[in-house]
Coordinates of C-alpha atoms in Angstrom, one line a residue:
M272 CA 19.0 -36.2 57.9
T273 CA 21.2 -33.8 56.0
W274 CA 19.9 -30.6 54.7
L275 CA 21.3 -28.8 51.9
I276 CA 20.9 -25.0 52.4
T277 CA 21.1 -23.3 49.1
G278 CA 22.3 -19.4 49.5
G279 CA 23.1 -20.4 53.0
A280 CA 26.1 -17.8 53.1
G281 CA 23.6 -15.0 52.4
Y282 CA 21.9 -12.8 55.4
I283 CA 19.1 -14.7 55.7
G284 CA 20.6 -18.1 54.7
A285 CA 23.2 -17.7 57.3
H286 CA 20.8 -17.4 59.7
V287 CA 18.9 -20.3 58.9
A288 CA 22.4 -22.6 58.9
R289 CA 23.0 -21.4 62.2
A290 CA 19.4 -21.9 63.7
M291 CA 19.6 -25.4 62.3
T292 CA 22.9 -26.1 63.2
D293 CA 21.9 -25.1 67.0
A294 CA 19.2 -27.3 67.1
G295 CA 21.3 -30.1 66.4
E296 CA 20.6 -30.6 62.5
R297 CA 23.3 -31.4 60.0
V298 CA 23.3 -29.1 57.3
L299 CA 25.7 -27.8 54.2
V300 CA 25.6 -25.2 52.2
L301 CA 25.6 -24.3 48.5
D302 CA 26.4 -20.9 47.5
D303 CA 27.7 -18.7 45.0
L304 CA 29.1 -16.2 47.2
S305 CA 27.5 -13.5 44.8
A306 CA 25.9 -12.0 48.0
G307 CA 27.1 -14.2 50.7
H308 CA 30.1 -14.4 52.7
P309 CA 31.7 -17.3 54.2
A310 CA 32.4 -15.7 57.1
R311 CA 28.8 -15.8 58.2
L312 CA 29.0 -19.8 58.6
P313 CA 29.6 -21.2 62.0
S314 CA 32.6 -23.5 61.8
G315 CA 32.2 -26.8 61.1
I316 CA 29.7 -26.2 58.4
P317 CA 30.6 -27.6 54.6
L318 CA 30.5 -24.7 52.1
V319 CA 30.4 -25.5 48.6
E320 CA 30.8 -22.7 46.1
G321 CA 28.7 -23.1 43.3
S322 CA 25.2 -22.0 41.4
S323 CA 21.8 -23.9 41.6
L324 CA 22.1 -23.9 38.0
D325 CA 24.7 -26.0 37.7
G326 CA 23.1 -29.5 37.6
D327 CA 26.2 -31.6 37.4
L328 CA 27.3 -29.9 40.6
L329 CA 24.2 -30.4 42.3
K330 CA 23.8 -34.2 41.6
R331 CA 27.4 -34.5 42.6
V332 CA 26.8 -32.7 46.1
L333 CA 23.4 -34.7 46.7
A334 CA 25.3 -37.7 46.4
E335 CA 28.4 -37.2 48.1
H336 CA 26.8 -35.8 51.3
A337 CA 23.9 -38.1 51.1
V338 CA 21.4 -34.9 51.5
T339 CA 18.0 -36.0 52.3
G340 CA 16.4 -32.8 52.6
V341 CA 17.0 -29.1 51.1
V342 CA 16.0 -25.6 52.2
H343 CA 16.1 -23.6 49.1
L344 CA 17.2 -20.0 49.6
A345 CA 19.3 -19.0 46.9
A346 CA 17.8 -16.5 44.6
R347 CA 18.1 -12.8 43.6
K348 CA 15.7 -10.6 45.2
Q349 CA 15.9 -6.9 44.4
V350 CA 12.7 -5.5 43.2
G351 CA 14.2 -2.7 41.3
E352 CA 16.8 -4.9 39.7
S353 CA 14.2 -7.3 38.6
V354 CA 12.4 -4.8 36.5
A355 CA 15.5 -3.5 35.1
Q356 CA 16.7 -7.4 34.3
P357 CA 13.8 -9.7 34.3
T358 CA 15.2 -12.4 32.1
R359 CA 18.4 -12.8 34.6
Y360 CA 15.5 -13.2 37.3
Y361 CA 13.7 -16.0 35.6
R362 CA 16.7 -17.6 34.6
E363 CA 18.2 -17.7 38.0
N364 CA 15.2 -17.7 40.2
V365 CA 13.0 -20.0 38.1
G366 CA 15.8 -21.7 36.0
G367 CA 17.9 -22.5 39.2
L368 CA 15.1 -24.0 41.0
T369 CA 14.4 -26.0 38.0
T370 CA 17.7 -27.7 38.0
L371 CA 17.5 -27.8 41.8
L372 CA 14.1 -29.9 41.7
E373 CA 15.5 -32.0 38.9
A374 CA 18.4 -33.3 40.7
V375 CA 16.4 -33.5 44.1
A376 CA 13.7 -35.9 42.3
E377 CA 16.6 -38.3 40.7
A378 CA 18.4 -38.3 44.0
G379 CA 15.0 -39.6 45.5
I380 CA 15.0 -36.6 48.3
K381 CA 11.4 -36.3 49.5
R382 CA 11.6 -33.2 51.5
F383 CA 11.9 -29.6 50.1
V384 CA 11.3 -26.1 51.8
F385 CA 11.1 -23.4 49.4
S386 CA 12.0 -19.9 50.8
S387 CA 9.2 -17.8 49.0
S388 CA 7.9 -14.2 49.5
A389 CA 5.1 -12.2 50.2
A390 CA 5.7 -10.4 47.0
V391 CA 3.6 -12.9 45.6
Y392 CA 0.5 -11.0 46.7
G393 CA 1.5 -7.8 44.9
N394 CA -0.7 -4.9 46.6
P395 CA -3.7 -6.5 47.9
D396 CA -6.5 -4.0 48.8
V397 CA -6.9 -5.9 52.4
D398 CA -6.2 -5.5 56.1
L399 CA -4.5 -8.6 56.7
I400 CA -2.9 -10.7 54.1
T401 CA -3.5 -14.7 54.5
E402 CA -2.6 -17.5 52.8
D403 CA -5.9 -17.5 50.7
T404 CA -5.7 -14.0 49.9
E405 CA -5.0 -13.9 45.8
C406 CA -1.6 -13.6 44.2
A407 CA -1.2 -11.0 42.2
P408 CA 2.7 -10.0 42.2
V409 CA 3.6 -6.4 40.6
N410 CA 7.1 -7.1 39.5
P411 CA 9.1 -9.8 38.1
Y412 CA 10.7 -10.7 41.5
G413 CA 7.6 -11.4 42.9
E414 CA 6.8 -13.3 39.6
T415 CA 9.4 -15.7 39.9
K416 CA 8.7 -16.4 43.3
L417 CA 4.9 -17.7 42.2
A418 CA 6.5 -19.4 39.6
G419 CA 8.6 -21.0 41.6
E420 CA 5.9 -22.0 44.2
W421 CA 3.8 -23.6 41.4
L422 CA 6.9 -25.6 40.4
V423 CA 7.8 -26.7 43.7
R424 CA 4.0 -28.1 44.2
A425 CA 3.9 -29.4 40.6
A426 CA 7.5 -31.4 41.4
G427 CA 6.5 -32.5 44.8
R428 CA 3.0 -34.2 43.3
A429 CA 4.9 -35.8 40.3
H430 CA 7.6 -37.1 42.5
G431 CA 6.2 -37.5 46.0
I432 CA 8.2 -34.7 47.8
A433 CA 6.8 -33.4 50.9
T434 CA 7.1 -29.2 50.3
V435 CA 6.8 -26.4 52.2
C436 CA 6.3 -22.8 51.0
L437 CA 7.3 -19.9 53.4
R438 CA 6.0 -16.5 52.4
Y439 CA 7.6 -13.9 54.6
F440 CA 7.5 -10.2 54.5
N441 CA 10.1 -7.3 55.7
V442 CA 13.0 -8.9 57.1
A443 CA 15.2 -7.1 59.7
G444 CA 17.5 -7.4 62.1
A445 CA 20.5 -9.6 62.5
A446 CA 21.1 -12.4 65.4
A447 CA 25.0 -11.3 65.6
P448 CA 26.9 -8.9 64.0
E449 CA 28.8 -11.0 61.9
L450 CA 25.4 -12.0 60.4
A451 CA 24.3 -8.3 59.5
D452 CA 22.7 -7.6 56.2
T453 CA 25.6 -5.9 54.7
G454 CA 23.3 -4.6 51.3
V455 CA 22.0 -1.2 51.4
F456 CA 18.5 -2.3 49.6
N457 CA 15.9 -2.7 52.7
I458 CA 14.5 0.0 54.8
V459 CA 16.4 -0.5 57.9
P460 CA 20.0 -0.6 56.5
M461 CA 19.2 2.2 54.3
V462 CA 18.0 4.4 57.4
F463 CA 21.3 3.3 59.6
D464 CA 23.2 4.1 56.2
R465 CA 21.9 7.6 56.1
L466 CA 22.0 8.1 59.7
T467 CA 25.7 7.1 59.8
R468 CA 26.4 9.5 57.1
D469 CA 24.8 12.5 59.1
E470 CA 22.0 12.8 56.7
A471 CA 18.3 12.5 57.3
P472 CA 16.4 9.4 56.5
R473 CA 14.1 9.7 53.4
I474 CA 10.8 8.8 53.1
F475 CA 9.2 7.8 49.9
G476 CA 5.4 8.5 50.0
D477 CA 3.6 10.4 52.9
D478 CA 0.2 10.3 51.3
Y479 CA -0.8 6.6 52.2
P480 CA -4.1 6.2 54.1
T481 CA -2.7 5.6 57.4
P482 CA -2.5 7.6 60.5
D483 CA 1.0 9.2 59.9
G484 CA 0.5 9.4 55.9
T485 CA 3.4 6.6 55.4
C486 CA 3.0 3.2 54.6
I487 CA 2.3 0.3 57.1
R488 CA 4.3 -3.0 56.8
D489 CA 4.8 -6.3 58.6
Y490 CA 8.5 -6.4 59.9
I491 CA 9.9 -9.8 61.3
H492 CA 13.3 -10.4 62.9
V493 CA 15.4 -12.6 60.5
A494 CA 16.2 -15.0 63.8
D495 CA 12.3 -15.5 63.8
L496 CA 12.3 -16.2 60.0
A497 CA 15.2 -18.6 60.6
E498 CA 13.2 -20.5 63.5
A499 CA 10.4 -20.8 61.0
H500 CA 12.5 -22.2 58.1
L501 CA 13.9 -24.6 61.0
A502 CA 10.2 -25.5 62.3
A503 CA 9.2 -26.2 58.4
A504 CA 12.2 -28.3 57.9
R505 CA 11.4 -30.6 61.1
R506 CA 7.9 -30.8 59.9
L507 CA 8.7 -32.5 57.3
T508 CA 10.7 -34.9 58.8
A509 CA 7.1 -36.0 61.0
A510 CA 6.0 -39.4 60.3
D511 CA 3.1 -38.1 58.4
A512 CA 4.4 -35.4 56.3
S513 CA 3.3 -35.5 53.0
G514 CA 1.7 -33.1 50.1
D515 CA 2.3 -29.4 50.3
L516 CA 2.0 -26.5 52.8
T517 CA 2.1 -22.8 52.2
V518 CA 2.5 -20.7 55.1
N519 CA 2.8 -16.9 55.7
I520 CA 5.8 -16.0 58.5
G521 CA 5.1 -12.6 59.7
R522 CA 4.4 -10.8 62.9
G523 CA 0.9 -10.1 62.2
E524 CA 1.2 -5.8 63.5
G525 CA 1.9 -3.4 61.3
V526 CA 4.6 -0.7 61.7
S527 CA 4.7 2.5 59.5
V528 CA 7.6 3.6 57.8
R529 CA 7.7 6.9 60.1
E530 CA 7.4 5.1 63.1
L531 CA 10.2 2.6 62.0
I532 CA 12.7 5.6 61.6
T533 CA 11.6 7.1 65.0
V534 CA 12.6 3.7 66.6
I535 CA 15.9 3.8 64.8
G536 CA 17.0 7.0 65.1

């Protein structure tokens, strides 16, 4: 087996690349390095600099490296940016996935893991979100992830590709310092950024119907998320692998924003 990991030099992607390599899987990475860093990758992992929008490059990489499975993480992922630049998000997230699936189908590859997002659910009024909860994304980022799932499943049915879509919640942590999230967009790095500047962390919204008034979220450590991607990839190598799976990845235990800030501080 040889797995292509798109976006594999990014924060989550590099953790996936390391987890799969440590488990003995053969991997290579495709990344345009707009948010990824080559230094995150373990030595020996081939890195191809390029975009999933480049169909000719994809076909060449899949053929030259005899790729037999794909783990697709490459995507733009900032909610606010997606609201300001929706066409860019649809072009890169959905268009890039379309181009990749076309190359995968042409190459006869039969295993595909799609790194989706719990953003497909929007803001459901339920205590526990399951895979059967209605999908109603509230921003273009979530819309592109849901459209991506539809596309992955349709391509899987049409071309006999076994697929897994992973919907995960709020990602935090790092397995090693060099793998840390360098962007200040998610709550944990935002809190650390404020603290390192001797400023108090800011809380947006303190009137939620929760014990301390702040939003409760499910946080998953990025190393656990990487292991989930590895498990999904290995599930697709099983003798009975077929059809499609959709799986939520989380701890199933909520933590409020105020509780999280207290732990970090």
